[in-house]
PDB file of C-alpha atoms in Angstrom:
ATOM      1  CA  UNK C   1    -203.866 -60.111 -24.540  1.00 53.00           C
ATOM      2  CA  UNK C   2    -200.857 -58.596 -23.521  1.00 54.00           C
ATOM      3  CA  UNK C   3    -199.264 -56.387 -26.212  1.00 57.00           C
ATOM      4  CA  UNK C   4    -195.317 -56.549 -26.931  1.00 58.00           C
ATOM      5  CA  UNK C   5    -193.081 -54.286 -28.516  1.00 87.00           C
ATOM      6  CA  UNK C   6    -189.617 -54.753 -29.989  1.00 91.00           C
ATOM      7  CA  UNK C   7    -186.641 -51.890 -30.029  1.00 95.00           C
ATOM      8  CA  UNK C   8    -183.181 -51.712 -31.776  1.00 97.00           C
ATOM      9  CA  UNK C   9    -180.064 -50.095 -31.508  1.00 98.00           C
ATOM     10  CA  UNK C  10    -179.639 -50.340 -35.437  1.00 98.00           C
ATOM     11  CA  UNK C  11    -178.938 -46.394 -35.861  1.00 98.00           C
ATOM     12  CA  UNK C  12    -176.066 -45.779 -32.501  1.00 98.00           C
ATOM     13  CA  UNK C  13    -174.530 -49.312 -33.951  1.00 98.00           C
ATOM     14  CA  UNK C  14    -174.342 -47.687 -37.033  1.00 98.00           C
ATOM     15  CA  UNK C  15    -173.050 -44.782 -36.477  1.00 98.00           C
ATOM     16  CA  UNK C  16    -170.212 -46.360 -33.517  1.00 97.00           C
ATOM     17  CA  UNK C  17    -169.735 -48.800 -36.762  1.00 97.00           C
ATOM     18  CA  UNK C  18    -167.981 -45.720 -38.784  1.00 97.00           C
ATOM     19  CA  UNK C  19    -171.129 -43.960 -39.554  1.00 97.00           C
ATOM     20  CA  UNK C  20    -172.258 -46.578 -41.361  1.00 98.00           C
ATOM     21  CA  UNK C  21    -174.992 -45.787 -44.276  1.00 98.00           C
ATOM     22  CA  UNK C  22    -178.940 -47.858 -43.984  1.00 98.00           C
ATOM     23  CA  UNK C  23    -177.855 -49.006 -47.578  1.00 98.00           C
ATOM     24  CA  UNK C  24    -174.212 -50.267 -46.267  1.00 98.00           C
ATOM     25  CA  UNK C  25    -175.688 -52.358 -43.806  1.00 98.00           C
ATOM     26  CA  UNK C  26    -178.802 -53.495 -46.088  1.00 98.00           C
ATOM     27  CA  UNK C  27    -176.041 -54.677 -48.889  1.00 98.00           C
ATOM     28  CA  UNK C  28    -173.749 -56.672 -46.107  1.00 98.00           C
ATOM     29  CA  UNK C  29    -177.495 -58.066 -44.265  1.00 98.00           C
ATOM     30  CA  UNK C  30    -178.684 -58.631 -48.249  1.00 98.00           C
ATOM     31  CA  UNK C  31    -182.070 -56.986 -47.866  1.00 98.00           C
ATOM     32  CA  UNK C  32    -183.036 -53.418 -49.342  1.00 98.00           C
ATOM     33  CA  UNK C  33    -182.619 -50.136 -47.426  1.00 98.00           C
ATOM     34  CA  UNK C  34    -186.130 -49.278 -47.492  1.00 98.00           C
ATOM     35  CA  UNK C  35    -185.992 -52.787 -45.206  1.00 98.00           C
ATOM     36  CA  UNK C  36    -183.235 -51.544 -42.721  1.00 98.00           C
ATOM     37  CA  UNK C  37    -185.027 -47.804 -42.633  1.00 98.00           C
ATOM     38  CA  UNK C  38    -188.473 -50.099 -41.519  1.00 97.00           C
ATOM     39  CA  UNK C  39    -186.593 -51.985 -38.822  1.00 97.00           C
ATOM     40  CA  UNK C  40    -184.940 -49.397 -37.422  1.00 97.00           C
ATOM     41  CA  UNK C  41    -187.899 -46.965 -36.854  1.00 95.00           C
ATOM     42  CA  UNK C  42    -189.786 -49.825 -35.457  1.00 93.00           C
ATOM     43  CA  UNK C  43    -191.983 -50.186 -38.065  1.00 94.00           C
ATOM     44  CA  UNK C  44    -191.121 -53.709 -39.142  1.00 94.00           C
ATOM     45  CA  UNK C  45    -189.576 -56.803 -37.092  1.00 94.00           C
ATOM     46  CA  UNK C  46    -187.275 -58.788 -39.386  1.00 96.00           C
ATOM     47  CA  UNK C  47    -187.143 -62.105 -39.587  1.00 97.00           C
ATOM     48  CA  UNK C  48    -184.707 -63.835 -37.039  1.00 97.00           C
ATOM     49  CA  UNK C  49    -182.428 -64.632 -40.154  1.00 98.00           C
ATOM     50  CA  UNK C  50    -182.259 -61.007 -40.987  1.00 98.00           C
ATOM     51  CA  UNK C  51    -181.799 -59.982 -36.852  1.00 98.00           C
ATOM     52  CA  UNK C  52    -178.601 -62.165 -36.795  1.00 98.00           C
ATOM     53  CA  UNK C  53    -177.804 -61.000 -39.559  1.00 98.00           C
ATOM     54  CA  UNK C  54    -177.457 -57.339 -38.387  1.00 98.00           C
ATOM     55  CA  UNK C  55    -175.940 -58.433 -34.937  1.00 98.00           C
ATOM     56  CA  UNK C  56    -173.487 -60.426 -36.690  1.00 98.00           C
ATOM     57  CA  UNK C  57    -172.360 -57.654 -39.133  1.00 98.00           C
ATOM     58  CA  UNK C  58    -171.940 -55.314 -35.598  1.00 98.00           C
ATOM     59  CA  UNK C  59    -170.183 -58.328 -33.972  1.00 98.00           C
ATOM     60  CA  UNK C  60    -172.426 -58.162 -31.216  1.00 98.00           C
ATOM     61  CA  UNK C  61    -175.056 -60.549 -29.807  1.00 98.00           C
ATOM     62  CA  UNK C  62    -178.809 -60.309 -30.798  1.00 98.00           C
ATOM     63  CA  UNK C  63    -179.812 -59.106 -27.682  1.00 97.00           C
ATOM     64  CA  UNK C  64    -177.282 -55.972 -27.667  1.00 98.00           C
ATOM     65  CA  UNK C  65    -179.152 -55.077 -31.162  1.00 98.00           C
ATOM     66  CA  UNK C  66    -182.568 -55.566 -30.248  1.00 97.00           C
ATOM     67  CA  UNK C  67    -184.598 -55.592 -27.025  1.00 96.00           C
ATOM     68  CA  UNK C  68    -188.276 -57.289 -25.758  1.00 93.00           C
ATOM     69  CA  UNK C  69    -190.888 -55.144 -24.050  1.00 88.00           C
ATOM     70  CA  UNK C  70    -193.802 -55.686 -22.683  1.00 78.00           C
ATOM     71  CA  UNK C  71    -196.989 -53.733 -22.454  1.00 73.00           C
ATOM     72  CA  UNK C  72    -195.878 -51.546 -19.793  1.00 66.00           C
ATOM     73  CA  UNK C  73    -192.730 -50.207 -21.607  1.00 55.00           C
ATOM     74  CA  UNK C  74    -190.713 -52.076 -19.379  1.00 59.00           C
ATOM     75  CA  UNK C  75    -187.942 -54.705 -20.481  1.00 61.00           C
ATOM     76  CA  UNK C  76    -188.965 -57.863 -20.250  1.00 53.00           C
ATOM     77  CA  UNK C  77    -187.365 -59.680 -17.512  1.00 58.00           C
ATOM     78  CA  UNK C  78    -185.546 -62.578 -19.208  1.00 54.00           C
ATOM     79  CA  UNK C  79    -184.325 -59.630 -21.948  1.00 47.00           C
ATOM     80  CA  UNK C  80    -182.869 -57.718 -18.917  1.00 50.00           C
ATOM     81  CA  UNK C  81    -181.480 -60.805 -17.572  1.00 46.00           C
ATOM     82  CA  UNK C  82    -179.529 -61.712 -21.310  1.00 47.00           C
ATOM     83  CA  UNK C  83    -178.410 -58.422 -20.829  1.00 48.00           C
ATOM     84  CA  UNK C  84    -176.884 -57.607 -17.982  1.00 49.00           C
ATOM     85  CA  UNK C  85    -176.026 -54.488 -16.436  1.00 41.00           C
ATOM     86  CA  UNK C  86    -173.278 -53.873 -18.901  1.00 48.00           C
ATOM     87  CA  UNK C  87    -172.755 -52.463 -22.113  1.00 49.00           C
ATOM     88  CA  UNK C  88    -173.240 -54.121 -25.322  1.00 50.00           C
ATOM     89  CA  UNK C  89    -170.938 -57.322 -25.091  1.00 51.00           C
ATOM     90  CA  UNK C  90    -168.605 -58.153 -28.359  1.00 53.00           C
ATOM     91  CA  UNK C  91    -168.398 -61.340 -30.087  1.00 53.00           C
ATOM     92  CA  UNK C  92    -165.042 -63.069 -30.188  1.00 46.00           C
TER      93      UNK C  92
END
């Protein structure tokens, strides 16, 4: 079985977001900050509700938020192809 692992960019979006506080973003995503503290350390996946959540609050897509990997560490390949070789892209 091939293990997976998911990342974030919770904590830079954050702080490019006017340093914004884990319980700012947990009262606009409507989940505690204990929650947001979890998800961003990795030690919790939310719920895809609570992922567009967060992305939408950022105005970003999912994908610029959080990334797939597979058991080698490596991006998986149809995450690096959403992405792109550019920076995070911003909803209009």
């Amino acid at each position: 079985m091939v293990k997976t692992a998911i990342s974030n960019n919770i904590r830079r979006l954050r702080f490019d977001h006017g340093e914004m506080t884990q319980q700012e973003l947990a009262d606009r995503v409507r989940v505690t900050r204990q929650t947001v503290n979890a998800i961003e350390l990795g030690k919790y996946s939310p719920s895809l509700e609570v992922a567009f959540r967060i992305a939408q609050v950022f105005r970003v897509n999912l994908e610029d938020v959080f990334q797939f990997h597979s058991e080698s560490g490596e991006p998986d390949e149809s995450t690096q192809h959403a992405q792109g070789r550019g920076g995070p892209r911003r909803r209009r």
